Amino acid sequence: MSTNIIPEKVINWDTFNEIVSMDEDSPDFSKNLVIQYFDQAATTFDQIQQELDGKCELEQLASLGHFLRGSSAALGLQRIAWACERIQNLGRKREGSVAGQTVPDSHYAALVRENLNHARNEFQAAKAELSTFYNSEL
Amino acid sequence: MSTRNGIRSSVSSPSNFKKLTNSNESVLKIWVKLEASKLAPNLTNQATAIEYSKNDTVDDLKDRIFAKFKNTRWAFENDSFSIGIGVLCQCDLENSGAYMQQQPFLAHDTPTKGLRLEANTDQLLHPVPTSSASYNVRAPMAPNAPKPWHASRSCSPRAATLDSPLSAQGSTAQNLVPNLTPVAQLRLANNHSAASARDSCSLSPVKRGLAKRLSPAIESVSASGLTPKPDDFPRSLPHQSLLQPDELIIDVCTTLFGGTTNQKPTDALLIFSSSNNEPVFNDINDEVDQQEPIMEDMTDYQLIVDEEELRKLSLTNDEENTDQKQAILLLPRGYEGDVNLPSPNVTSPSSTVDTHATFTFDTQAPKNGPLVEEEVGLVPSLDPVVQKEGSPFLRTVLETVTTESATIDKVFAKINILVVEDNMINQAILSSFLRKHKISYKTAKNGVEAVEKWEEGGIHLILMDLGLPVLSGIDAAKQIRKLEKLHGIGTQNQISKRSQNFTSTPDSNKLEPRRSHRSKAPVIVVALTASNSNSDKTEALLAGCNDYLTKPVNLDWLARKITEWGCMQALIDFNDWKEGNENVISGNDSKSHRPSKLSSQIKRSSVDES
């Protein structure tokens, strides 16, 4: 599956520039959006973390993954989106299963945890890159 | 077509072409170029090689040309019905023919190679006697056409060339190559005039002037030799000879160039742009005239005097009818007078209408003048008194019109879109995009809210995220379709029980109790799918979505979808679309309208729900 290959670049500039182009009409639109996104992402990461540490409901993890994936992709932050997609699919047990075995939910949860860390790293990378772009610490 | 797409890439430089044809005989290519007089400024008029397969017809070639030029202005301005492929034929080719007959060896290395080839292949052409007759060649010559080869070429109105002393030489030319090829036999059988038109005239693609420029040597030889002076052929202008759309390209190549690999870039077939591609010989000047836009005729507009008719019309107004424009003239309910069309000034016996001059077409428009886009529909009266005296219903309409006078604007701008997105980031992006394009929209955060907002009415298009909390987009779409069915939306049974609830609400129109702001046409649901997986898309379509976009949404694409579906909606249900406009206007009037009013409407809808 092609979706299992993580995109090379942190930011898909084609997508991101579409957002930036809307600054024409409302200045700082994209920057504010990015700031809003980073808030949202941080919150969502925490929620995923809480879910993992708490009830660990896979369905909930999947929907959180889906949620963040949507906004990440919309901004062109494709590596975060990729990690979120993994979380989503793991939560739905669509991937990460072992052939011929029934694996416990904890198996998926562990993989989600892995991908959460991955997503956090990508988050930092994206933040750094966009801070450079806007020439200010985000 | 998909298999053809694969081989559409083609070679653009002559050297490449040569290399390819030499190395790979199976790749068939044909050189084409735009006719010089129709040249778009951003295209260089270089011959281009178009690949084709051996079963391709001229029509297929057109498709390939458009595929190749697809991003050019030329391609936007033309379509396959407005172009013709053919050659410029001058009917005094006796020059060349005679010349070539004299010095065939010389011709070999000149750009007029095509001509030489035709001298060989000419046999193929003249066995079609009808051509002579169809193109005003002197009748007595027609029976002889199979013999003197330039009889068949005399496709210009001027038949006198036939009388030139060259006819004898022409006959000798014929004797050089006496054998008929299978193509020629085919032609013989296929005797309709169009094909013969081509036959009679499909000579060298080398324009006369071009030939002159490229090979002055030839000209001088011709002039000093046996050929008549150009003055002798004052009317033998180059004219278009178009190929029949169903002609096989491979046959064309064989006929014109003596083989599929013999064509040179300088012999390129010409692409004629014209609104008229009938296989007639257009003088180039004539053709320019034909490019003039055709004035729209008033008779294309239909008068609709009551709602029932309008509804009927909107139901039948499907995609196929869109090219026939329907002007909709709004008259008060119950109005029974007759209105005289196509006079731009609508005179009516009813005094109520008289006071509302707004129901006439712009009186300043010249009589029988062409309708311009913004005149379709309502044109507001300039007289403020008239506006004031109008009924409340009229006034809203007038306001609509005065604010947005151009219909074309409204089609894009005045549809109401419901954005259903749980993620604020995505919602912000979509909202910002819609604001930028001045499209009115509402937002919903989950499926339940989406259904509620839709129930409020006036929504034409829903952009529905599928992964929604509370109620998924799929379920929301299903529910909306179910409710539509229940209310008879999109069917003949228009009156919904629910609309009664709306009459009591302040923003519903008291004059029009039967009209709720609910859409009478099914809403368009465009699913926003996060994944590219087909199962998601199928599920979305099965749930009743009309279309889908894959996230992240490409905004250019979104714009196109909105235009597409928005126009469709406006056509399907003009009434509702117009009402939507009223909503938009009232929304614009009060800046604080959206949050406060909407929340109250949500509450109301929730009550309705239960």
XYZ file of C-alpha atoms in Angstrom:
748
model
C 0.000 0.000 0.000
C 1.320 3.313 -0.997
C -0.169 4.973 2.038
C 2.242 3.074 4.210
C 5.184 5.000 2.865
C 5.728 8.130 4.843
C 5.942 11.272 2.702
C 9.416 12.591 2.249
C 8.778 16.202 3.100
C 7.349 17.504 6.335
C 5.196 19.996 4.509
C 3.393 19.598 1.248
C 3.967 23.094 -0.008
C 1.432 22.833 -2.777
C -1.279 22.374 -0.229
C 0.142 24.799 2.258
C 0.562 27.534 -0.314
C -3.098 27.300 -1.167
C -3.802 28.260 2.407
C -1.190 30.975 2.341
C -2.789 32.413 -0.763
C -5.873 33.212 1.269
C -3.827 35.740 3.231
C -4.551 38.136 0.412
C -8.058 38.611 1.661
C -7.491 38.343 5.361
C -3.949 39.075 6.428
C -2.322 36.573 8.736
C -5.054 34.093 8.011
C -2.635 31.270 7.404
C -0.433 32.123 10.337
C -3.344 32.216 12.724
C -4.579 28.998 11.288
C -1.241 27.355 11.840
C -1.132 28.572 15.410
C -4.619 27.248 15.913
C -3.565 23.991 14.399
C -0.585 23.604 16.716
C -2.907 24.137 19.649
C -5.271 21.588 18.302
C -2.536 19.091 17.615
C -1.048 19.466 21.073
C -4.469 18.983 22.612
C -5.188 15.962 20.478
C -1.859 14.381 21.312
C -2.670 14.790 24.962
C -6.078 13.251 24.439
C -4.562 10.283 22.689
C -2.048 9.946 25.470
C -4.806 10.063 28.058
C -6.807 7.503 26.188
C -3.802 5.212 25.962
C -3.082 5.609 29.648
C -6.711 5.354 30.601
C -9.467 3.262 29.107
C -7.548 2.665 25.945
C -10.559 2.350 23.715
C -9.327 1.673 20.228
C -12.356 3.240 18.617
C -11.702 6.464 20.455
C -8.067 6.403 19.439
C -9.082 5.900 15.849
C -11.398 8.862 15.837
C -8.790 11.096 17.473
C -6.314 9.981 14.861
C -8.818 10.686 12.151
C -9.568 14.084 13.562
C -6.006 15.309 13.624
C -5.243 13.678 10.366
C -7.880 15.781 8.660
C -6.473 19.127 9.718
C -2.880 18.036 9.265
C -3.579 16.991 5.735
C -5.530 20.154 5.028
C -2.526 22.235 5.985
C -0.188 20.030 4.042
C 1.579 18.721 7.130
C 1.734 15.375 5.516
C 4.078 13.527 7.835
C 1.923 14.263 10.841
C -1.086 13.293 8.792
C 0.617 10.058 7.917
C 1.286 9.194 11.555
C -2.303 10.089 12.401
C -3.556 7.844 9.668
C -1.590 5.006 11.218
C -3.208 5.713 14.558
C -6.605 5.792 12.915
C -6.082 2.534 11.093
C -4.585 0.828 14.109
C -7.527 1.930 16.170
C -9.807 0.300 13.640
C -7.567 -2.712 13.471
C -7.186 -2.228 9.791
C -3.472 -2.595 10.012
C -0.907 -3.899 12.427
C -2.578 -7.267 12.711
C -0.471 -10.375 12.625
C -1.486 -12.925 10.066
C -3.179 -15.962 11.475
C -3.301 -14.663 15.017
C -5.794 -12.901 17.111
C -3.927 -10.135 18.791
C -5.143 -8.382 21.918
C -6.106 -4.747 21.845
C -2.974 -3.931 23.773
C -0.998 -4.872 20.726
C -2.704 -2.143 18.734
C -2.416 0.251 21.632
C 1.324 -0.261 21.706
C 1.543 0.496 18.035
C -0.591 3.578 18.513
C 1.765 4.727 21.224
C 4.646 4.284 18.853
C 2.948 6.338 16.215
C 1.951 8.982 18.694
C 5.601 9.560 19.458
C 6.267 9.607 15.783
C 3.564 12.204 15.282
C 4.983 14.323 18.094
C 8.385 14.299 16.475
C 6.887 15.322 13.178
C 4.960 17.982 14.992
C 8.211 19.497 16.248
C 9.709 19.308 12.790
C 6.710 21.031 11.262
C 6.743 23.679 13.938
C 10.377 24.415 13.267
C 9.860 24.603 9.548
C 6.838 26.848 9.774
C 8.542 29.087 12.316
C 11.221 29.600 9.729
C 8.594 30.262 7.134
C 6.818 32.904 9.164
C 10.060 34.159 10.555
C 8.722 34.016 14.071
C 8.517 31.462 16.815
C 5.182 29.700 16.632
C -10.241 5.853 -25.060
C -8.125 4.940 -22.115
C -5.852 2.845 -24.204
C -5.439 5.665 -26.619
C -4.527 8.071 -23.925
C -1.472 6.063 -23.341
C 0.031 6.832 -26.688
C -0.958 10.397 -26.927
C 2.399 11.845 -26.124
C 4.032 12.836 -29.262
C 7.187 14.163 -30.678
C 7.518 17.829 -31.259
C 10.682 18.345 -33.193
C 11.262 17.215 -36.702
C 14.558 15.586 -35.896
C 13.007 13.485 -33.208
C 10.290 12.572 -35.509
C 12.622 11.339 -38.138
C 14.591 9.345 -35.665
C 11.522 7.740 -34.300
C 9.973 6.886 -37.550
C 13.161 5.373 -38.736
C 13.749 3.345 -35.651
C 10.190 2.370 -35.075
C 8.050 1.959 -38.099
C 5.025 0.950 -36.106
C 4.619 4.385 -34.521
C 2.366 6.313 -36.841
C 2.579 10.058 -36.801
C 1.091 12.812 -38.764
C 2.212 16.401 -38.901
C -0.353 19.021 -38.264
C -0.199 22.722 -37.754
C -2.624 25.492 -37.096
C -3.776 27.461 -39.996
C -1.786 30.653 -39.967
C -4.691 33.058 -40.027
C -6.212 31.578 -36.927
C -3.061 31.488 -34.957
C -3.433 32.031 -31.266
C -0.855 34.440 -29.976
C 0.608 32.031 -27.496
C 1.240 29.295 -29.963
C 4.047 29.133 -32.336
C 2.871 27.855 -35.580
C 5.176 24.960 -35.747
C 4.082 21.749 -37.189
C 3.454 19.182 -34.516
C 3.567 15.483 -34.875
C 0.528 13.715 -33.577
C 0.689 10.030 -32.987
C -2.163 7.987 -34.163
C -3.048 4.383 -34.510
C -3.955 2.758 -37.721
C -7.658 2.665 -37.033
C -7.905 6.329 -36.176
C -10.171 8.568 -38.140
C -9.850 12.268 -38.670
C -12.158 12.752 -35.721
C -9.828 10.766 -33.542
C -7.034 12.933 -34.767
C -8.906 15.968 -33.569
C -9.203 14.407 -30.148
C -5.518 13.776 -30.119
C -4.777 17.302 -31.135
C -6.883 18.589 -28.299
C -5.197 16.233 -25.907
C -1.875 17.540 -27.016
C -2.783 21.198 -26.881
C -5.064 20.812 -23.942
C -3.644 23.620 -21.832
C -3.418 26.184 -24.521
C -5.695 29.052 -25.201
C -6.358 27.589 -28.554
C -7.821 24.492 -27.004
C -10.075 26.539 -24.801
C -11.357 28.525 -27.693
C -12.051 25.603 -29.926
C -13.602 22.237 -29.709
C -13.643 19.331 -32.021
C -16.757 20.619 -33.707
C -15.251 23.927 -34.535
C -12.115 22.726 -36.133
C -11.531 21.030 -39.357
C -8.493 19.266 -40.582
C -7.483 19.542 -44.113
C -5.186 21.187 -46.497
C -5.047 24.410 -48.317
C -5.497 23.679 -51.904
C -4.797 25.975 -54.705
C -6.387 25.015 -57.881
C -3.705 26.193 -60.139
C -1.478 23.411 -59.152
C -0.951 22.811 -62.767
C 2.100 24.891 -62.121
C 3.580 22.435 -59.843
C 2.215 19.507 -61.614
C 3.672 20.627 -64.844
C 6.846 21.495 -63.181
C 7.136 18.221 -61.509
C 6.342 16.442 -64.572
C 9.232 18.192 -66.094
C 11.694 17.765 -63.349
C 10.597 15.106 -60.978
C 14.108 14.495 -59.813
C 14.463 18.049 -58.586
C 11.296 18.049 -56.682
C 12.525 15.211 -54.644
C 14.612 17.339 -52.340
C 12.423 20.357 -52.110
C 9.737 21.148 -49.636
C 7.251 20.418 -52.321
C 7.877 16.800 -52.008
C 4.254 16.491 -51.194
C 3.421 17.772 -54.602
C 5.592 15.263 -56.240
C 3.920 12.550 -54.322
C 0.624 13.797 -55.411
C 1.652 13.621 -58.950
C 2.107 9.978 -58.248
C -0.969 9.529 -56.234
C -3.086 11.748 -58.281
C -4.506 8.770 -59.960
C -6.242 8.006 -56.777
C -8.072 11.210 -56.836
C -9.569 11.785 -60.133
C -11.768 8.767 -60.570
C -14.397 10.640 -58.672
C -16.364 12.458 -61.259
C -18.943 13.959 -58.939
C -16.402 16.277 -57.499
C -16.217 18.203 -60.665
C -19.915 18.610 -60.810
C -20.323 19.581 -57.222
C -17.823 22.312 -57.396
C -18.946 24.180 -60.387
C -16.473 22.765 -62.682
C -17.884 23.203 -66.059
C -20.359 20.458 -66.611
C -19.025 19.197 -69.920
C -15.795 18.472 -68.212
C -17.276 16.170 -65.685
C -17.501 13.105 -67.864
C -13.888 13.593 -68.764
C -12.846 13.975 -65.203
C -11.420 10.522 -64.840
C -8.929 11.338 -67.533
C -7.315 14.752 -67.226
C -6.016 14.837 -63.737
C -6.440 18.470 -63.104
C -10.071 18.325 -63.914
C -10.558 16.805 -60.554
C -8.427 19.479 -59.076
C -10.425 22.278 -60.454
C -12.337 22.693 -57.375
C -12.327 26.410 -57.509
C -15.323 27.998 -59.122
C -13.051 28.743 -61.941
C -13.289 26.038 -64.438
C -11.422 27.874 -67.089
C -8.187 26.360 -65.995
C -9.384 23.226 -67.547
C -9.142 24.869 -70.847
C -5.575 25.737 -70.389
C -3.136 24.023 -72.641
C -1.917 22.198 -69.636
C -4.697 19.717 -69.684
C -2.837 17.764 -72.220
C 0.172 17.656 -70.024
C -2.008 16.678 -67.193
C -3.089 13.694 -69.100
C 0.453 12.687 -69.582
C 1.014 12.998 -65.936
C -1.713 10.551 -65.445
C -0.016 8.092 -67.643
C 2.993 8.099 -65.463
C 1.212 6.204 -62.781
C -1.652 4.333 -64.230
C -2.425 1.952 -61.426
C -5.222 2.462 -59.007
C -4.508 1.650 -55.436
C -7.036 -0.004 -53.164
C -7.627 3.363 -51.547
C -8.605 4.797 -54.830
C -11.068 2.048 -55.357
C -12.445 2.696 -51.981
C -12.886 6.273 -52.934
C -14.561 5.334 -56.084
C -17.099 3.345 -54.197
C -17.454 5.917 -51.525
C -18.865 8.450 -53.817
C -20.553 10.962 -51.633
C -19.801 14.514 -52.403
C -17.979 15.333 -49.225
C -15.443 12.642 -49.745
C -15.076 13.594 -53.301
C -14.683 17.170 -52.257
C -11.657 16.108 -50.423
C -10.513 13.962 -53.240
C -10.900 16.616 -55.778
C -8.928 18.980 -53.803
C -6.680 17.250 -51.397
C -3.520 18.337 -52.920
C -0.461 19.578 -51.308
C -0.701 20.909 -47.854
C 1.904 23.353 -48.952
C 0.151 26.609 -49.297
C 0.775 28.367 -52.471
C 2.362 31.336 -50.810
C 4.389 29.117 -48.647
C 5.634 27.169 -51.525
C 6.656 30.348 -53.125
C 8.562 31.451 -50.127
C 10.198 28.182 -49.438
C 11.205 27.322 -52.883
C 11.736 30.294 -55.048
C 13.653 28.068 -57.364
C 10.577 26.129 -58.165
C 8.613 29.218 -58.790
C 11.130 30.570 -61.162
C 11.303 27.328 -62.986
C 7.584 27.245 -63.160
C 7.334 30.770 -64.311
C 9.887 30.395 -66.988
C 8.699 27.002 -67.978
C 5.491 25.691 -69.284
C 3.264 27.045 -66.617
C 0.958 29.927 -67.121
C 1.733 33.112 -65.282
C 0.006 33.628 -61.998
C -2.100 36.300 -63.641
C -3.741 33.656 -65.623
C -5.277 32.305 -62.476
C -6.582 35.316 -60.714
C -9.170 33.421 -58.748
C -7.214 30.382 -57.837
C -6.739 31.387 -54.245
C -5.772 28.723 -51.830
C -8.860 27.406 -50.218
C -9.608 24.960 -47.514
C -10.187 21.409 -48.286
C -11.374 19.625 -45.227
C -11.038 15.957 -44.565
C -14.088 13.972 -43.745
C -14.315 13.188 -40.055
C -14.653 9.488 -40.669
C -11.746 9.265 -43.031
C -8.993 7.029 -41.794
C -5.842 8.984 -41.172
C -3.783 6.210 -42.525
C -5.629 6.476 -45.808
C -5.184 10.198 -45.813
C -1.469 9.813 -45.347
C -1.200 7.255 -48.017
C -3.165 9.363 -50.383
C -1.584 12.677 -49.678
C 1.921 11.727 -48.908
C 2.317 8.346 -50.477
C 2.862 6.569 -47.230
C 2.691 6.927 -43.503
C 6.274 7.979 -43.064
C 6.752 10.244 -46.010
C 5.114 13.331 -44.636
C 7.405 16.161 -43.712
C 6.737 18.883 -41.187
C 6.397 21.338 -44.009
C 3.613 19.253 -45.437
C 1.667 19.379 -42.235
C -2.065 19.061 -42.399
C -3.719 22.267 -41.368
C -6.089 22.677 -38.510
C -8.756 25.132 -39.461
C -10.661 26.785 -36.730
C -14.111 27.666 -37.700
C -17.590 27.443 -36.398
C -18.442 25.779 -39.609
C -16.636 22.672 -40.577
C -18.754 21.619 -43.411
C -16.650 20.231 -46.142
C -17.061 23.183 -48.360
C -14.434 25.364 -49.766
C -14.409 28.467 -47.726
C -12.531 31.385 -48.798
C -10.385 32.395 -45.910
C -12.057 35.760 -45.673
C -15.448 34.199 -45.522
C -14.343 32.118 -42.689
C -13.348 35.083 -40.622
C -16.835 36.413 -40.993
C -18.281 33.223 -39.683
C -16.418 33.693 -36.449
C -18.718 36.501 -35.497
C -20.849 35.607 -32.508
C -24.383 34.733 -33.316
C -26.839 37.040 -31.718
C -29.218 35.352 -29.406
C -32.709 35.346 -30.576
C -35.544 36.461 -28.419
C -37.551 33.517 -29.516
C -35.347 31.341 -27.392
C -36.927 32.773 -24.313
C -40.029 31.328 -22.965
C -42.633 33.153 -20.981
C -43.716 31.637 -17.759
C -46.622 33.184 -15.989
C -47.387 30.923 -13.105
C -45.590 28.922 -10.550
C -46.875 25.635 -11.840
C -45.289 26.220 -15.168
C -42.109 27.301 -13.585
C -41.963 24.216 -11.513
C -42.695 22.064 -14.470
C -39.976 23.796 -16.311
C -37.486 23.454 -13.546
C -38.219 19.777 -13.365
C -37.732 19.236 -17.010
C -34.835 21.584 -17.208
C -32.116 19.032 -17.252
C -28.610 19.253 -18.457
C -29.420 18.785 -22.078
C -31.545 21.870 -22.160
C -29.015 24.189 -20.715
C -27.809 25.471 -23.989
C -31.255 26.722 -24.723
C -31.519 29.607 -22.367
C -34.742 30.193 -20.568
C -35.428 33.651 -19.405
C -37.756 33.571 -16.508
C -40.077 36.468 -16.184
C -41.534 36.716 -12.753
C -45.087 37.906 -12.453
C -47.314 38.176 -9.412
C -49.194 35.094 -8.430
C -52.420 34.633 -10.172
C -51.430 36.923 -12.956
C -53.267 35.819 -16.045
C -52.687 38.544 -18.561
C -50.739 37.856 -21.646
C -47.383 39.306 -22.236
C -46.136 40.136 -25.634
C -42.857 38.701 -26.514
C -40.455 39.119 -28.111
C -40.969 42.810 -27.644
C -38.597 43.928 -24.959
C -41.255 46.140 -23.495
C -43.764 43.969 -21.825
C -47.165 45.513 -22.081
C -49.839 44.031 -20.016
C -53.487 44.702 -19.379
C -53.131 44.301 -15.670
C -52.647 47.511 -13.781
C -50.724 45.840 -11.026
C -48.141 44.888 -13.473
C -48.178 48.271 -15.074
C -47.147 49.928 -11.879
C -44.343 47.512 -11.597
C -42.351 48.361 -14.573
C -39.825 46.106 -13.025
C -41.363 43.245 -14.832
C -40.297 44.451 -18.147
C -37.040 43.965 -19.703
C -34.837 46.964 -19.520
C -36.755 49.554 -21.414
C -33.609 51.204 -22.517
C -32.598 48.161 -24.373
C -32.976 48.653 -28.085
C -35.885 46.885 -29.664
C -35.041 43.346 -30.534
C -31.576 43.923 -29.250
C -29.736 40.877 -28.157
C -30.321 39.867 -24.592
C -27.254 40.208 -22.540
C -26.685 38.000 -19.579
C -27.831 40.381 -16.882
C -31.055 41.151 -18.619
C -32.197 37.623 -18.146
C -34.413 37.654 -15.143
C -35.494 40.705 -13.302
C -34.303 44.148 -13.993
C -35.109 46.634 -11.285
C -36.957 49.767 -12.029
C -34.905 52.866 -11.563
C -37.908 54.640 -10.161
C -37.777 54.445 -6.359
C -41.524 54.967 -6.095
C -42.176 51.882 -8.082
C -39.885 49.969 -5.846
C -41.603 51.275 -2.769
C -45.023 50.431 -4.036
C -44.117 46.920 -4.819
C -45.464 44.174 -2.663
C -43.185 42.859 0.048
C -42.491 39.917 -2.161
C -41.493 42.188 -4.956
C -39.350 44.246 -2.735
C -37.242 41.370 -1.658
C -36.782 40.412 -5.218
C -35.903 43.935 -6.128
C -33.369 44.127 -3.393
C -31.869 40.978 -4.628
C -31.592 42.346 -8.048
C -30.280 45.734 -7.155
C -27.589 44.250 -5.029
C -26.473 41.775 -7.581
C -27.345 42.836 -11.036
C -25.451 40.300 -13.044
C -27.047 36.923 -13.279
C -23.761 35.350 -14.032
C -22.521 36.549 -10.687
C -25.344 34.952 -8.880
C -24.828 31.597 -10.393
C -21.488 31.311 -8.770
C -21.981 33.424 -5.735
C -25.521 32.888 -4.669
C -25.738 29.309 -3.769
C -25.858 28.390 -0.159
C -23.381 25.847 0.969
C -23.389 23.928 4.170
C -19.933 22.999 5.346
C -20.021 20.043 7.662
C -16.665 19.674 9.333
C -15.876 18.758 12.877
C -12.331 19.979 12.626
C -12.126 23.708 13.138
C -9.006 23.961 11.044
C -10.622 22.416 8.028
C -13.746 24.378 8.590
C -11.738 27.577 8.766
C -10.027 26.756 5.504
C -13.240 25.959 3.688
C -15.022 28.943 5.172
C -12.232 31.255 4.233
C -12.251 29.886 0.744
C -15.988 30.392 0.411
C -15.770 33.888 1.843
C -13.050 34.703 -0.606
C -15.339 33.681 -3.410
C -18.303 35.424 -1.814
C -20.287 32.258 -1.557
C -22.673 32.189 1.329
C -22.345 29.266 3.643
C -23.339 27.803 6.936
C -21.334 25.474 9.017
C -22.120 22.425 11.033
C -19.887 20.478 13.333
C -21.475 17.083 13.228
C -24.008 15.006 11.411
C -26.924 15.938 13.608
C -26.217 19.605 13.207
C -25.856 19.078 9.490
C -29.310 17.590 9.225
C -30.703 20.435 11.302
C -29.096 23.099 9.193
C -30.317 21.409 6.098
C -33.818 21.298 7.509
C -33.746 25.044 7.860
C -33.731 25.083 4.119
C -32.063 27.065 1.434
C -29.062 24.828 1.210
C -28.016 23.866 -2.271
C -24.817 22.079 -1.648
C -23.462 20.244 1.336
C -19.782 19.621 1.728
C -19.923 16.702 4.098
C -16.995 15.332 5.975
C -17.583 11.668 6.501
C -15.799 11.127 9.769
C -18.059 13.167 11.990
C -18.810 12.767 15.648
C -22.308 12.152 16.982
C -23.702 11.275 13.572
C -21.351 10.341 10.789
C -21.479 12.033 7.438
C -22.691 8.834 5.887
C -25.568 8.601 8.318
C -26.342 12.273 7.964
C -26.517 11.919 4.199
C -28.782 8.909 4.546
C -31.017 10.782 6.915
C -31.240 13.782 4.635
C -32.206 11.592 1.725
C -34.776 9.858 3.846
C -36.295 13.146 4.893
C -36.295 14.384 1.335
C -38.225 11.344 0.323
C -40.618 11.816 3.184
C -41.267 15.408 2.189
C -41.555 14.630 -1.449
C -38.587 16.773 -2.330
C -37.490 16.206 -5.833
C -40.817 14.676 -6.764
C -43.998 16.193 -8.052
C -45.542 16.185 -4.616
C -44.157 19.462 -3.443
C -46.213 20.374 -0.440
C -44.560 19.283 2.698
C -46.231 19.096 6.030
C -43.298 20.722 7.655
C -43.465 23.862 5.656
C -46.401 24.939 7.776
C -44.063 25.329 10.680
C -42.053 27.785 8.760
C -44.908 30.132 8.038
C -44.942 31.146 11.651
C -41.304 31.988 11.728
C -40.424 35.621 11.235
C -38.181 35.170 8.238
C -40.554 33.135 6.170
C -42.481 34.887 3.502
C -46.063 35.439 4.557
C -47.187 36.081 1.047
C -45.992 32.737 -0.026
C -47.301 30.335 2.542
C -46.700 27.380 0.351
C -43.062 28.092 0.030
C -40.852 27.102 2.782
C -37.247 27.871 2.488
C -36.730 24.231 2.115
C -35.249 23.162 -1.108
C -37.624 21.676 -3.591
C -34.837 19.979 -5.361
C -32.715 17.375 -3.687
C -29.678 18.875 -2.103
C -26.320 18.053 -3.596
C -24.107 16.280 -1.128
C -20.427 16.236 -1.870
C -18.625 13.926 0.481
C -15.199 14.863 1.725
C -13.430 11.596 2.131
C -10.256 11.465 4.108
C -8.904 8.380 2.520
C -8.512 7.475 -1.059
C -10.031 4.091 -0.473
C -12.715 3.061 -2.862
C -14.833 1.520 -0.154
C -15.259 4.931 1.473
C -16.281 6.480 -1.801
C -18.678 3.715 -2.622
C -20.164 3.936 0.815
C -20.581 7.675 0.405
C -22.283 7.340 -2.935
C -24.532 4.594 -1.648
C -25.550 6.788 1.249
C -26.865 9.315 -1.230
C -23.914 11.586 -1.797
C -23.703 12.928 -5.301
C -20.004 13.328 -5.500
C -16.895 13.231 -3.412
C -13.677 15.068 -2.944
C -10.639 13.524 -1.376
C -9.121 15.397 1.476
C -7.064 17.439 1.679
C -9.390 19.281 -0.614
C -7.731 20.906 -3.556
C -9.257 24.349 -3.570
C -9.182 24.751 -7.323
C -11.086 21.583 -7.571
C -13.510 22.661 -4.957
C -14.185 25.845 -6.897
C -14.924 23.805 -9.953
C -17.258 21.493 -8.084
C -19.089 24.416 -6.588
C -19.562 26.045 -9.940
C -20.629 22.814 -11.496
C -23.125 21.769 -8.891
C -24.191 25.292 -8.124
C -25.139 25.968 -11.706
C -26.925 22.684 -11.837
C -28.934 23.511 -8.737
C -29.889 26.916 -10.031
C -31.171 25.262 -13.155
C -32.969 22.457 -11.415
C -34.921 24.680 -9.128
C -34.895 28.319 -9.995
C -37.526 29.131 -7.429
C -35.537 27.836 -4.597
C -32.373 29.309 -5.889
C -34.034 32.697 -6.020
C -35.332 32.296 -2.503
C -31.871 31.361 -1.458
C -30.770 34.670 -2.822
C -33.292 36.445 -0.692
C -31.881 34.692 2.310
C -28.448 35.737 1.374
C -29.435 39.331 1.088
C -31.139 39.432 4.430
C -28.106 37.730 5.858
C -25.858 40.390 4.461
C -28.011 43.163 5.814
C -27.393 42.325 9.409
C -23.838 41.516 10.134
C -24.634 39.782 13.349
C -27.257 37.737 11.618
C -25.479 34.504 11.273
C -24.518 33.448 14.756
C -27.552 34.674 16.610
C -30.240 33.860 14.129
C -28.787 30.535 13.297
C -28.636 29.402 16.845
C -32.262 30.272 17.292
C -33.042 28.457 14.112
C -31.201 25.431 15.342
C -33.360 25.402 18.398
C -36.416 25.748 16.281
C -35.373 22.942 14.064
C -34.682 20.742 17.000
C -38.193 21.373 18.144
C -39.436 20.511 14.712
C -37.417 17.361 14.813
C -39.120 15.985 17.863
